[in-house]
Coordinates of C-alpha atoms in Angstrom, one line a residue:
M1 CA -24.1 21.1 15.7
S2 CA -25.9 18.1 17.0
T3 CA -23.9 15.0 17.9
V4 CA -26.7 13.1 16.3
L5 CA -27.4 13.1 12.6
R6 CA -31.0 12.1 10.3
L7 CA -30.8 10.3 7.3
K8 CA -33.3 10.2 5.2
T9 CA -33.6 6.5 3.1
S10 CA -34.5 5.5 0.4
D11 CA -37.2 3.5 1.8
Q12 CA -38.5 6.6 3.3
K13 CA -37.7 5.9 7.0
T14 CA -35.5 8.0 9.4
V15 CA -32.2 6.6 11.1
T16 CA -30.3 8.5 13.2
I17 CA -26.3 7.8 13.4
D18 CA -23.8 9.5 15.2
W19 CA -21.8 12.4 14.2
D20 CA -18.6 10.3 14.8
F21 CA -19.8 7.0 12.9
F22 CA -20.9 9.6 10.2
Y23 CA -16.9 11.3 9.6
M24 CA -16.1 7.2 8.6
S25 CA -17.5 8.6 5.6
E26 CA -15.4 10.7 3.1
V27 CA -18.6 11.8 1.3
F28 CA -20.3 13.1 4.5
K29 CA -17.2 14.3 5.8
S30 CA -16.8 16.6 3.2
F31 CA -20.2 17.6 3.2
L32 CA -20.3 18.6 6.8
D33 CA -16.9 20.4 6.3
F34 CA -18.2 22.3 3.9
C35 CA -22.1 22.4 5.3
E36 CA -20.9 24.0 9.4
D37 CA -24.7 23.2 10.4
V38 CA -27.0 20.6 9.8
E39 CA -30.9 20.5 11.3
D40 CA -32.8 19.4 8.2
E41 CA -32.5 15.0 7.9
I42 CA -29.7 14.4 4.9
S43 CA -31.6 12.4 1.9
L44 CA -30.5 8.6 0.7
E45 CA -31.7 8.0 -2.4
N46 CA -30.2 4.8 -3.2
I47 CA -29.6 3.7 0.4
D48 CA -32.6 1.5 2.2
S49 CA -33.0 2.0 6.2
Q50 CA -31.6 -2.0 6.4
T51 CA -28.8 -1.5 4.9
V52 CA -27.9 2.1 7.5
E53 CA -28.4 0.0 10.2
L54 CA -25.8 -2.7 8.7
I55 CA -23.1 0.3 8.5
K56 CA -23.9 1.1 11.8
K57 CA -22.9 -2.0 13.2
Y58 CA -20.1 -2.1 11.7
C59 CA -18.8 1.2 12.9
Q60 CA -19.6 0.6 16.2
L61 CA -17.5 -2.4 15.9
T62 CA -14.7 -0.5 14.4
K63 CA -14.6 2.2 17.2
E64 CA -14.8 -0.4 19.8
S65 CA -12.0 -1.9 18.1
Q66 CA -14.0 -5.1 17.5
S67 CA -14.0 -8.6 15.4
D68 CA -16.4 -7.9 12.6
W69 CA -15.4 -11.4 11.7
E70 CA -18.7 -12.9 13.1
F71 CA -20.6 -9.6 11.5
F72 CA -19.5 -10.6 7.9
E73 CA -20.4 -14.2 8.4
Q74 CA -24.3 -13.9 9.5
L75 CA -24.1 -11.5 6.4
K76 CA -26.7 -12.6 3.4
K77 CA -25.7 -12.5 0.4
E78 CA -28.5 -9.6 -0.9
D79 CA -27.4 -7.4 2.1
L80 CA -23.3 -7.8 1.8
F81 CA -24.1 -6.5 -2.5
K82 CA -25.9 -3.7 -1.0
L83 CA -23.2 -3.0 1.7
V84 CA -20.4 -3.4 -0.8
K85 CA -22.2 -0.7 -3.1
A86 CA -23.4 1.7 -0.1
A87 CA -19.7 1.8 1.5
D88 CA -18.7 2.5 -2.4
F89 CA -21.2 5.2 -2.5
L90 CA -20.1 6.7 0.5
E91 CA -16.5 6.2 0.1
I92 CA -16.3 4.4 3.8
E93 CA -12.8 2.6 2.8
S94 CA -12.4 -0.2 5.5
L95 CA -16.0 -1.3 5.2
Y96 CA -14.9 -1.3 1.3
E97 CA -12.4 -3.2 1.1
R98 CA -13.7 -6.1 3.8
C99 CA -16.9 -6.3 1.5
C100 CA -14.6 -6.7 -1.6
N101 CA -12.9 -9.7 0.2
K102 CA -15.2 -10.8 1.5
I103 CA -17.4 -11.3 -1.8
Y104 CA -13.6 -12.6 -3.5
N105 CA -13.8 -15.3 -0.6
K106 CA -17.0 -16.9 -0.7
F107 CA -18.1 -16.0 -4.5
I108 CA -15.1 -16.1 -6.2
N109 CA -11.5 -17.7 -4.9
G110 CA -11.4 -21.4 -6.3
K111 CA -14.6 -21.2 -8.3
D112 CA -15.1 -22.4 -11.5
A113 CA -17.4 -20.4 -14.1
K114 CA -20.4 -22.0 -13.6
K115 CA -20.5 -21.3 -9.5
I116 CA -19.5 -17.8 -10.4
R117 CA -22.5 -17.4 -12.7
K118 CA -24.9 -19.3 -10.5
A119 CA -23.7 -17.3 -7.5
F120 CA -24.4 -14.2 -9.3
Y121 CA -27.3 -15.1 -11.4
E122 CA -29.5 -17.7 -9.5
E123 CA -32.6 -16.9 -11.0
E124 CA -34.5 -17.3 -7.5
D125 CA -32.4 -14.3 -5.9
D126 CA -34.2 -11.3 -5.9
Y127 CA -31.5 -8.9 -5.1
E128 CA -32.4 -5.9 -7.9
G129 CA -29.5 -5.0 -10.0
V130 CA -27.0 -7.8 -9.2
E131 CA -26.1 -8.1 -12.8
Q132 CA -24.9 -4.1 -12.2
L133 CA -22.6 -5.0 -8.6
F134 CA -19.1 -4.8 -10.5
S135 CA -20.1 -2.5 -13.8
E136 CA -21.7 0.6 -12.1
D137 CA -19.4 3.3 -11.2
L138 CA -21.0 5.1 -8.2
R139 CA -18.2 7.0 -6.8
H140 CA -17.1 10.6 -7.8
P141 CA -14.6 10.9 -10.2
L142 CA -10.9 12.3 -9.1
I143 CA -11.3 14.6 -11.2
N144 CA -13.8 16.6 -9.0
H145 CA -11.7 16.9 -6.2
S146 CA -10.0 20.0 -5.9
C147 CA -6.5 18.2 -5.7
I148 CA -6.7 16.5 -8.5
K149 CA -7.7 19.5 -10.1
L150 CA -5.0 21.2 -9.3
L151 CA -2.7 18.7 -10.1
T152 CA -3.7 18.7 -13.3
L153 CA -3.4 22.2 -13.5
T154 CA 0.4 21.5 -12.8
G155 CA 1.0 19.1 -15.1
F156 CA -0.1 21.3 -17.8
I157 CA 2.5 23.9 -17.2
D158 CA 5.4 21.3 -16.6
L159 CA 4.2 20.2 -19.9
L160 CA 4.9 23.2 -21.5
N161 CA 7.9 23.7 -19.4
L162 CA 9.2 20.7 -21.0
I163 CA 8.3 21.5 -24.5
L164 CA 10.1 24.8 -24.3
A165 CA 13.0 23.4 -22.7
C166 CA 13.6 19.9 -24.4
P167 CA 12.4 20.4 -28.3
V168 CA 11.9 24.1 -28.6
S169 CA 15.7 24.4 -26.8
G170 CA 17.5 21.7 -28.6
M171 CA 16.5 22.3 -32.1
M172 CA 17.3 26.2 -31.2
S173 CA 20.5 24.2 -30.4
I174 CA 21.0 21.9 -33.2
L175 CA 19.7 24.8 -36.1
D176 CA 22.4 27.7 -34.6
I177 CA 19.6 30.0 -33.5
T178 CA 20.6 33.4 -32.0
H179 CA 19.6 36.5 -31.5
C180 CA 21.9 38.6 -33.6
R181 CA 21.8 36.8 -36.5
D182 CA 17.8 35.3 -36.6
G183 CA 15.9 38.4 -34.9
I184 CA 14.9 39.2 -31.7
W185 CA 11.8 36.8 -32.3
V186 CA 14.5 35.0 -30.2
S187 CA 13.9 36.6 -27.4
S188 CA 10.3 36.5 -27.3
I189 CA 10.6 33.0 -26.8
G190 CA 13.0 33.9 -24.0
Y191 CA 10.2 35.8 -22.6
V192 CA 7.1 33.4 -22.9
T193 CA 9.6 30.5 -20.8
M194 CA 10.4 32.7 -18.2
I195 CA 6.2 33.2 -18.5
A196 CA 6.3 29.2 -18.2
W197 CA 8.6 29.1 -15.3
T198 CA 6.5 31.9 -12.9
C199 CA 2.9 30.3 -14.0
Y200 CA 4.6 27.3 -12.3
C201 CA 6.5 28.8 -9.2
S202 CA 2.5 30.9 -8.8
V203 CA 0.6 27.5 -8.7
Q204 CA 3.0 25.1 -6.8
E205 CA 1.9 28.0 -4.1
V206 CA -1.6 27.7 -5.3
M207 CA -1.1 23.9 -4.5
A208 CA 0.5 24.6 -1.1
L209 CA -1.8 26.8 0.0
N210 CA -4.5 24.1 -0.5
R211 CA -2.7 21.1 1.5
L212 CA -2.7 23.4 4.5
L213 CA -6.3 25.0 4.1
E214 CA -6.9 21.0 3.7
F215 CA -6.2 20.3 6.8
A216 CA -6.6 22.9 9.3
N217 CA -9.7 24.9 7.8
K218 CA -11.9 22.6 5.4
P219 CA -14.8 24.9 4.9
F220 CA -12.3 27.6 3.8
C221 CA -10.7 25.6 2.2
N222 CA -13.9 24.4 0.1
R223 CA -14.6 28.2 -0.6
L224 CA -11.7 28.5 -2.5
F225 CA -10.9 25.7 -4.2
F226 CA -14.7 24.0 -4.3
G227 CA -15.8 23.0 -7.6
N228 CA -14.9 25.0 -10.7
R229 CA -13.0 27.4 -8.6
S230 CA -9.7 25.7 -8.6
W231 CA -9.6 26.3 -12.5
C232 CA -9.6 29.8 -11.7
W233 CA -6.5 29.8 -9.5
A234 CA -5.2 29.0 -13.4
I235 CA -6.1 33.6 -14.0
Y236 CA -4.1 33.5 -11.1
A237 CA -0.9 32.2 -12.1
L238 CA -0.9 34.0 -15.6
V239 CA -1.9 37.5 -14.0
Y240 CA 1.0 37.1 -11.4
S241 CA 3.4 35.9 -14.2
G242 CA 2.2 38.9 -16.8
L243 CA 3.1 41.5 -14.2
L244 CA 6.1 39.7 -13.2
N245 CA 7.6 39.8 -16.3
T246 CA 6.0 43.1 -17.4
F247 CA 6.5 45.7 -15.3
G248 CA 10.0 46.9 -14.0
P249 CA 13.5 47.0 -16.4
K250 CA 13.5 45.7 -20.1
P251 CA 14.0 42.1 -20.3
F252 CA 15.9 41.1 -22.6
Y253 CA 16.1 36.9 -22.9
F254 CA 18.3 35.0 -25.0
Y255 CA 19.1 31.4 -25.7
D256 CA 23.1 30.2 -26.1
P257 CA 23.4 27.2 -28.5
Y258 CA 26.9 26.9 -27.6
A259 CA 26.3 26.7 -23.9
G260 CA 23.2 25.2 -23.7
G261 CA 20.7 27.4 -22.0
W262 CA 19.0 31.2 -21.6
T263 CA 20.5 33.8 -20.0
Y264 CA 17.5 35.7 -18.4
T265 CA 18.7 39.6 -17.6
V266 CA 17.1 43.4 -18.4
I267 CA 18.5 46.3 -20.3
V268 CA 19.5 49.7 -17.9
G269 CA 19.8 52.7 -19.3
T270 CA 18.3 53.9 -22.3
G271 CA 21.0 55.5 -24.5
A272 CA 23.8 53.5 -26.6
G273 CA 26.7 54.2 -25.0
S274 CA 24.8 54.2 -21.4
A275 CA 22.6 50.8 -21.8
S276 CA 24.1 48.1 -20.3
S277 CA 22.4 44.1 -19.3
Q278 CA 22.0 43.6 -15.6
N279 CA 20.5 40.2 -13.6
N280 CA 16.6 40.2 -13.7
M281 CA 16.1 41.6 -9.2
A282 CA 12.4 40.0 -10.8
L283 CA 13.0 36.8 -11.0
L284 CA 16.0 36.6 -8.3
V285 CA 13.0 38.0 -5.6
N286 CA 10.5 35.7 -7.2
G287 CA 12.7 32.2 -6.4
I288 CA 13.6 33.6 -2.6
C289 CA 10.0 34.5 -2.1
K290 CA 8.7 31.7 -3.5
S291 CA 11.3 29.1 -1.6
I292 CA 10.5 30.6 1.5
I293 CA 6.3 30.6 0.9
L294 CA 6.8 27.1 0.4
V295 CA 8.9 25.9 3.7
L296 CA 6.3 27.8 5.4
L297 CA 3.1 26.1 4.0
Y298 CA 4.4 22.9 4.2
S299 CA 5.0 22.9 7.7
G300 CA 2.1 24.4 8.8
T301 CA 0.8 21.3 6.3
M302 CA 2.6 18.8 8.2
Y303 CA 1.9 20.1 11.5
F304 CA -2.0 19.9 10.8
Y305 CA -1.7 17.0 8.6
K306 CA -0.3 14.8 11.9
L307 CA -2.8 16.3 14.1
Q308 CA -5.8 15.1 11.5
T309 CA -3.3 11.6 10.7
K310 CA -4.1 10.8 14.7
D311 CA -7.2 10.7 14.8
K312 CA -7.6 9.0 11.5
R313 CA -9.7 11.9 10.0
V314 CA -7.1 11.6 6.6
H315 CA -8.6 10.2 3.9
K316 CA -5.8 8.0 1.7
L317 CA -6.3 9.8 -1.8
Q318 CA -4.9 13.6 0.4
K319 CA -1.9 11.5 1.9
K320 CA -0.7 10.9 -1.4
V321 CA -1.4 14.1 -2.9
T322 CA -0.4 15.7 -0.2
Y323 CA 3.3 13.7 -0.5
Q324 CA 3.4 14.1 -4.3
S325 CA 3.3 17.9 -3.6
L326 CA 5.8 18.3 -0.7
I327 CA 8.1 15.9 -2.9
S328 CA 7.6 18.5 -5.9
A329 CA 8.3 21.3 -4.0
A330 CA 11.2 20.1 -2.0
I331 CA 12.4 19.4 -5.8
T332 CA 12.1 22.9 -7.0
I333 CA 13.4 24.8 -3.9
S334 CA 16.6 22.8 -4.1
V335 CA 17.2 23.1 -8.2
M336 CA 16.5 26.9 -7.4
F337 CA 18.9 27.1 -4.8
P338 CA 21.9 27.1 -7.0
F339 CA 20.7 29.8 -9.2
I340 CA 19.9 32.0 -6.3
I341 CA 23.2 31.7 -4.8
L342 CA 25.0 32.1 -7.9
K343 CA 23.3 35.7 -8.5
I344 CA 23.8 36.7 -5.1
S345 CA 27.1 35.8 -5.1
G346 CA 28.0 37.3 -7.9
V347 CA 30.7 34.4 -8.9
G348 CA 31.7 34.8 -12.0
V349 CA 30.2 31.4 -13.7
S350 CA 31.8 28.9 -16.3
K351 CA 30.8 27.7 -20.0
H352 CA 28.9 25.1 -18.3
T353 CA 26.5 27.0 -15.9
P354 CA 24.2 27.7 -18.0
M355 CA 23.3 23.9 -19.2
C356 CA 23.7 23.0 -15.6
L357 CA 21.1 25.0 -15.0
H358 CA 19.1 24.1 -18.3
L359 CA 19.0 20.6 -16.9
L360 CA 17.9 21.4 -13.3
W361 CA 14.9 23.2 -15.1
I362 CA 13.9 20.3 -17.1
A363 CA 13.9 18.1 -13.5
A364 CA 12.0 20.6 -11.8
N365 CA 9.3 20.3 -14.0
G366 CA 9.8 16.5 -14.9
S367 CA 9.6 15.8 -11.3
T368 CA 5.5 15.9 -11.4
A369 CA 5.9 12.5 -13.7
Y370 CA 8.6 10.9 -11.6
I371 CA 6.6 11.3 -8.6
V372 CA 3.4 9.9 -10.0
I373 CA 5.3 7.3 -11.5
A374 CA 7.3 5.9 -7.8
T375 CA 3.7 6.3 -6.1
N376 CA 1.8 5.0 -8.0
P377 CA 2.4 0.4 -8.8
Y378 CA -0.3 0.8 -11.6
V379 CA 1.5 3.5 -13.5
K380 CA 4.6 1.9 -12.5
R381 CA 3.6 -1.6 -14.2
Q382 CA 2.4 -0.4 -17.0
L383 CA 5.6 1.4 -18.3
L384 CA 7.7 -1.3 -16.8
K385 CA 5.9 -3.2 -19.5
V386 CA 5.8 -1.2 -21.8
L387 CA 9.6 0.1 -22.2
G388 CA 9.9 -4.6 -21.3
F389 CA 11.5 -4.0 -18.1
Q390 CA 8.6 -6.5 -16.9
E391 CA 7.2 -9.7 -18.8
V392 CA 3.4 -9.3 -19.6
M393 CA 1.9 -11.9 -17.1
Q394 CA -1.1 -13.6 -19.2
H395 CA -4.7 -13.0 -17.8
H396 CA -7.5 -15.7 -18.0
T397 CA -10.7 -13.8 -17.7
A398 CA -14.1 -15.2 -16.7
T399 CA -16.4 -13.4 -18.4
V400 CA -20.2 -13.2 -16.5
T401 CA -23.1 -12.6 -18.2
P402 CA -26.7 -13.1 -17.8
M403 CA -27.8 -16.2 -20.2
N404 CA -32.1 -16.0 -21.4
N405 CA -33.7 -19.5 -21.4
D406 CA -33.3 -20.2 -25.1
I407 CA -29.3 -20.3 -24.8
S408 CA -29.4 -21.7 -21.4
N409 CA -31.7 -24.8 -22.3
S410 CA -30.1 -25.2 -25.9

């Protein structure tokens, strides 16, 4: 690929830009990773050539680690507004934050509503669209990212597991429901719980694969997860769990309302006298293999992540999602470890073991919510306000709206 790329701007001019500068934009970085060979001009229908030149100048200052104070001081108001919208659209985070800080310090901080209105709605201002500066939603929704799609899919499966583990199992304990007295349909619920758990296992492996390819081989990652392909991995999860729970010895899952937990066994033998229950080895192998696969995939992920971090090529969203999924996987492995040890060692279990394993199951599937709350300050603040642990701050908002001549002269 050439080290210089050509952009066709909205005013029908062609601007050349160095590939290193181009990589500062998350939008174009993803585009270049997906399209390995770009020879034609890349069209920018909403950004003019003057704004692109300003972006080039800022990127040059950033690359050379020079101060950008004079650069922003010399910007005209209309150029600053164009620049912040372009930075938002192209997802150049550092430029976007610097432009927002400049707009706040110059036009909002310490100003009353009248001065703010004058700054943004002067009649002589010939910049079209200033009144839409803070209302336009130019950035792609988060759900467009493959990692967010996979997190959403994981969240749905987490919710299903929590429903089965908490209200469903809880009501079975309260109502003293057993398969002996209430029928074989109780075992069917156990079958559903195991399908939900193995679906969760497979989706976590898919998430780990996505994280590894995101940093190791972005083009191949796009081929597997780009667009709606991420949702198609739900089919893999269903097929995996269906095969694991269907083939092999006859499963027999039952709930003990007194112990407060499920027991997952298989029936071996066909005769009335020879039939017996044993540990489900398929589920044991699933737990061991899943733990090993997650360790290997996330080890590779962190290796390539560190390589890209040195070049400052990792987007903040990808960092956050990687750490969230890594912590979630670590919690899941730690939850499965006691189960694996008990099954392999064959040590006799106490009457409290089913309940302890059941609580670990709840903790594993609730980990996604715990991690999102811990790593997202906004979600944390809102939760604390709902629970009454944080005083709700009183906000005074000045609403800036365009005024017509009749109103302004009245």
